[in-house]
Coordinates of C-alpha atoms and ligand atoms in Angstrom, one line a residue:
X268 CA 0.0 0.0 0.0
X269 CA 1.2 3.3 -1.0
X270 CA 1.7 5.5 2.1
X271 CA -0.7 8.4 2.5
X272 CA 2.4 10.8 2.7
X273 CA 3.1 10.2 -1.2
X274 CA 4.5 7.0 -2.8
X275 CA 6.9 5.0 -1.7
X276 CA 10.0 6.1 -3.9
X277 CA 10.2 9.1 -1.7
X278 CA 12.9 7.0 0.6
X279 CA 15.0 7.0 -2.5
X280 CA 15.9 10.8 -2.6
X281 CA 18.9 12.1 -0.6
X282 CA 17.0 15.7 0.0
X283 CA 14.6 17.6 -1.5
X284 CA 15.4 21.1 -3.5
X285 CA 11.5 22.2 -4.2
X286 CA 8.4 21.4 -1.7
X287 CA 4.8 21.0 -2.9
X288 CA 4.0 24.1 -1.6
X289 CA 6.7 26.1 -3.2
X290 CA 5.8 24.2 -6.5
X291 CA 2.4 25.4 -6.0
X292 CA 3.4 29.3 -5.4
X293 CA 5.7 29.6 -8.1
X294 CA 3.7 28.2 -10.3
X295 CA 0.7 30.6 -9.2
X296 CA 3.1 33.5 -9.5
X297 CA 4.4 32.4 -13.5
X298 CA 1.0 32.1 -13.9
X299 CA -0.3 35.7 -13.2
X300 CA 2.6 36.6 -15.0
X301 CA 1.8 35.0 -18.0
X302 CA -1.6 36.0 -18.0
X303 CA -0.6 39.7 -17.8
X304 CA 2.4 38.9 -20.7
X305 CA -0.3 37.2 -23.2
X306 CA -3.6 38.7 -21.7
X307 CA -4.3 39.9 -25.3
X308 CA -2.5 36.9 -27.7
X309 CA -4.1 34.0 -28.6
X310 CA -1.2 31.5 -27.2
X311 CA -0.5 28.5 -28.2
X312 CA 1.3 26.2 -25.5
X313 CA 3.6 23.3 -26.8
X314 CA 5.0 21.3 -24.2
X315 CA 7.9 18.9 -24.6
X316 CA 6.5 15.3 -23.3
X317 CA 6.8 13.1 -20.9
X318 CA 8.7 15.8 -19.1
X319 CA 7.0 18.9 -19.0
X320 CA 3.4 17.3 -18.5
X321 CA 2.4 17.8 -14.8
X322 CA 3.8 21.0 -15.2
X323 CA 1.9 22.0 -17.7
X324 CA -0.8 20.6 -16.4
X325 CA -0.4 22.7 -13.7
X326 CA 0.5 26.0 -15.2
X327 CA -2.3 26.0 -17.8
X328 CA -4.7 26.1 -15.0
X329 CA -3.5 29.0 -13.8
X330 CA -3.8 30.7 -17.4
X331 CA -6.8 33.0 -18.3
X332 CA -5.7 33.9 -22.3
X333 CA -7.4 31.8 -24.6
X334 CA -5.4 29.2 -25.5
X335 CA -4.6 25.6 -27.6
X336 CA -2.0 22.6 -26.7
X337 CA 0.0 20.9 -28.3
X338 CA 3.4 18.0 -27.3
X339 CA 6.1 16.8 -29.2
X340 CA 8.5 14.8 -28.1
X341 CA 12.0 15.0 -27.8
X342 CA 14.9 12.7 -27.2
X343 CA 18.5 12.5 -26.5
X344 CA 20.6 9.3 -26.2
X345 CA 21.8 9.0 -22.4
X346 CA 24.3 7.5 -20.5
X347 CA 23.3 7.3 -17.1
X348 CA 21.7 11.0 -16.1
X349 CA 23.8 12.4 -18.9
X350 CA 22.5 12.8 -22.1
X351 CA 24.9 12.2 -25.2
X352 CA 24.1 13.7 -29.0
X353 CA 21.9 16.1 -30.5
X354 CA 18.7 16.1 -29.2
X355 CA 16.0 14.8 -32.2
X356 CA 12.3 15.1 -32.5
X357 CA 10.3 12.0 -32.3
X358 CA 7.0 12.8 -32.1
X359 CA 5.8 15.7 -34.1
X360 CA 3.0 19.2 -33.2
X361 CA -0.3 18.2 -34.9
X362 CA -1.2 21.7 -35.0
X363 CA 0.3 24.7 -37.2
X364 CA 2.3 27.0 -35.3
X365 CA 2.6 29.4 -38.5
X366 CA 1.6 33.2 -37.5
X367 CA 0.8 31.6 -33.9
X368 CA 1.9 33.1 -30.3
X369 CA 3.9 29.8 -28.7
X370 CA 4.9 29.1 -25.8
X371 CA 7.5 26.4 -25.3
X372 CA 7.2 24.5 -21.6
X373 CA 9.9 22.2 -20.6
X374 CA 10.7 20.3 -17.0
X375 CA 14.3 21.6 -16.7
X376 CA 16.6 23.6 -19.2
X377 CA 20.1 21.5 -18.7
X378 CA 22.5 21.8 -21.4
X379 CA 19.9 24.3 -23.8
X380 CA 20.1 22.0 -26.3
X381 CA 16.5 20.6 -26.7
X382 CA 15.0 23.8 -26.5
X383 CA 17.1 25.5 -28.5
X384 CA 16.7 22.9 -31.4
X385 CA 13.1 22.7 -30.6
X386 CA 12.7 27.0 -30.7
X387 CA 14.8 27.0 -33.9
X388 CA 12.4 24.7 -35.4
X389 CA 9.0 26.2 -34.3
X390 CA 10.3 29.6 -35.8
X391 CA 11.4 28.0 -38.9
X392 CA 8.1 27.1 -39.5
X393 CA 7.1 30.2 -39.1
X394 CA 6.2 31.1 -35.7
X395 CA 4.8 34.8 -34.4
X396 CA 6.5 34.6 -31.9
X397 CA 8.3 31.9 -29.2
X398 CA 8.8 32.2 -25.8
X399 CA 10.1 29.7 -23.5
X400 CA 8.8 28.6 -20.1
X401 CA 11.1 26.4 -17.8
X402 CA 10.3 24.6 -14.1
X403 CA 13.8 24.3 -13.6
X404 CA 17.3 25.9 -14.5
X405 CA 20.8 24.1 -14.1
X406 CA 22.9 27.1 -15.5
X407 CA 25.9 25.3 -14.6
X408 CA 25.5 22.7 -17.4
X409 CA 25.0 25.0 -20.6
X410 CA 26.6 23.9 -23.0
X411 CA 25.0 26.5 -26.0
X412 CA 23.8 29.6 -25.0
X413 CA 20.3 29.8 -24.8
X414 CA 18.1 31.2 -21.4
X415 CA 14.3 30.8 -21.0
X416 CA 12.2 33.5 -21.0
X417 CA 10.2 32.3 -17.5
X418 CA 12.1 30.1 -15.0
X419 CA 10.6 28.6 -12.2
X420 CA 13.7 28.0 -10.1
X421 CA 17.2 28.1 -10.9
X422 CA 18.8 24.7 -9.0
X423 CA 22.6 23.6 -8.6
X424 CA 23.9 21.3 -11.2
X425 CA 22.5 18.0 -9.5
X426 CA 20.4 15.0 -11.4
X427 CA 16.9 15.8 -10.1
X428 CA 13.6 13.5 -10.2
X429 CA 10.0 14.1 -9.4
X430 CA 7.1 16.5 -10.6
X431 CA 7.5 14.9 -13.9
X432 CA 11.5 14.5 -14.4
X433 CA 12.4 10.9 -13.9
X434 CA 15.4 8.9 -14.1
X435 CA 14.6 5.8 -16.6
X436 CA 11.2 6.6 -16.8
X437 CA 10.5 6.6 -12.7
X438 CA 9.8 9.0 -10.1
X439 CA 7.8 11.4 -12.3
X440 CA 4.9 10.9 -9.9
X441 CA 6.8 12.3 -6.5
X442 CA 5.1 15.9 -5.5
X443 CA 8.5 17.2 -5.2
X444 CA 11.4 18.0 -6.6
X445 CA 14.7 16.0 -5.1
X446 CA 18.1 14.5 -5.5
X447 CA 18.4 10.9 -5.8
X448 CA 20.5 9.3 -3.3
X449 CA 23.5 7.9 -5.7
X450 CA 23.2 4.4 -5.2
X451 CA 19.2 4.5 -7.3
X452 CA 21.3 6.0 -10.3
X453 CA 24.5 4.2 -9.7
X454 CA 26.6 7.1 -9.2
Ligands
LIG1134 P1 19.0 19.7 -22.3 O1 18.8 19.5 -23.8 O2 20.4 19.3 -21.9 O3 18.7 21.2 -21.8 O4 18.1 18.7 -21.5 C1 16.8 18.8 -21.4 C2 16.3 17.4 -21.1 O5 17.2 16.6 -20.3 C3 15.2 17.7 -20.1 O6 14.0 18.0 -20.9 C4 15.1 16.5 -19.3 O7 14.3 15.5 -19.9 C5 16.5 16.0 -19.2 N1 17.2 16.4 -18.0 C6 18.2 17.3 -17.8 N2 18.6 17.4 -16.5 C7 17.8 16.5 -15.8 C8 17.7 16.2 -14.5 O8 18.4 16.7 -13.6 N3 16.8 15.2 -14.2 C9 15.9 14.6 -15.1 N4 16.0 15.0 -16.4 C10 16.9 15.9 -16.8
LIG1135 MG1 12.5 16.1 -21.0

């Protein structure tokens, strides 16, 4: 049985860098922010999956401007909680982005290089405009330069899990955001 505190995976983290609650208020605030950014555009919001879905979840219910969604899907070849090569698209937007407003959301901005590709490709095809919208921000890692237009919080360069980022695939569902302890990622 899962314990009522949250699921069980908790016990692998060596700390936690975000709470729920601080999730929750930054969120509220990039929120208000957007609206007042966008509160005449019609936006379109194109989150990069699996990542970025619980925070967009999240964030788009804090968002008042009309609005569409859209995912694509992004991948990198990694080596442990590194990730190795070009970033390529896998999964491509169903929708046209031509003449549209986007907004790019992504869990973390690492190295850059996902959401730079993935910006330099929405305004190839012809974008009105692209902004990007991070939960996370390991400036230590960049490797091109490349910032986001809203950050939720800037973190030191650790591997962090939960609220959607996962290491192979787990721990997406924790509430939090934390540092696994080194022997779950054999580190
Ligand atoms: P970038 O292209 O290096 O900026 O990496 C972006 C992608 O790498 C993110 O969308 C994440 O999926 C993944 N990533 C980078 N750092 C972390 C981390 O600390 N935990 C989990 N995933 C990460
Ligand atoms: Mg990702």
């Amino acid at each position: 049985m899962p314990s009522p505190k949250g699921p069980p995976e908790l016990k692998h983290l060596d700390h936690v860098l975000v709470t729920p609650a601080a999730i929750k208020r930054r969120i509220a605030a990039l929120g208000a922010q957007l609206n007042r950014d966008y509160a005449h555009k019609d936006l379109m919001v194109v989150a990069i999956v699996n990542g970025a879905l619980i925070f967009t979840a999240d964030l788009l219910r804090q968002m008042r401007s009309p609005l569409r969604l859209d995912c694509l899907r992004a991948s990198s070849y990694h080596t442990g909680t590194r990730a190795v090569g070009e970033p390529r698209i896998v999964d491509q937007m169903k929708l046209d982005v031509k003449g549209q407003h986007v907004l790019l959301v992504d869990d973390i901005l690492d190295t850059g290089k996902t959401l730079a590709a993935v910006a330099g490709l929405i305004k190839a095809k012809g974008a009105a405009s692209v902004r990007t919208c991070v939960l996370l921000d390991k400036k230590a890692r960049r490797a091109v330069p490349f910032e986001a237009d809203y950050v939720g919080f800037e973190i030191p360069n650790e591997f962090v899990v939960g609220y959607g980022l996962d290491f192979n695939e787990r721990y997406r569902n924790l509430p939090c955001i934390g540092v696994l302890r080194p022997k779950y990622y054999g580190g």
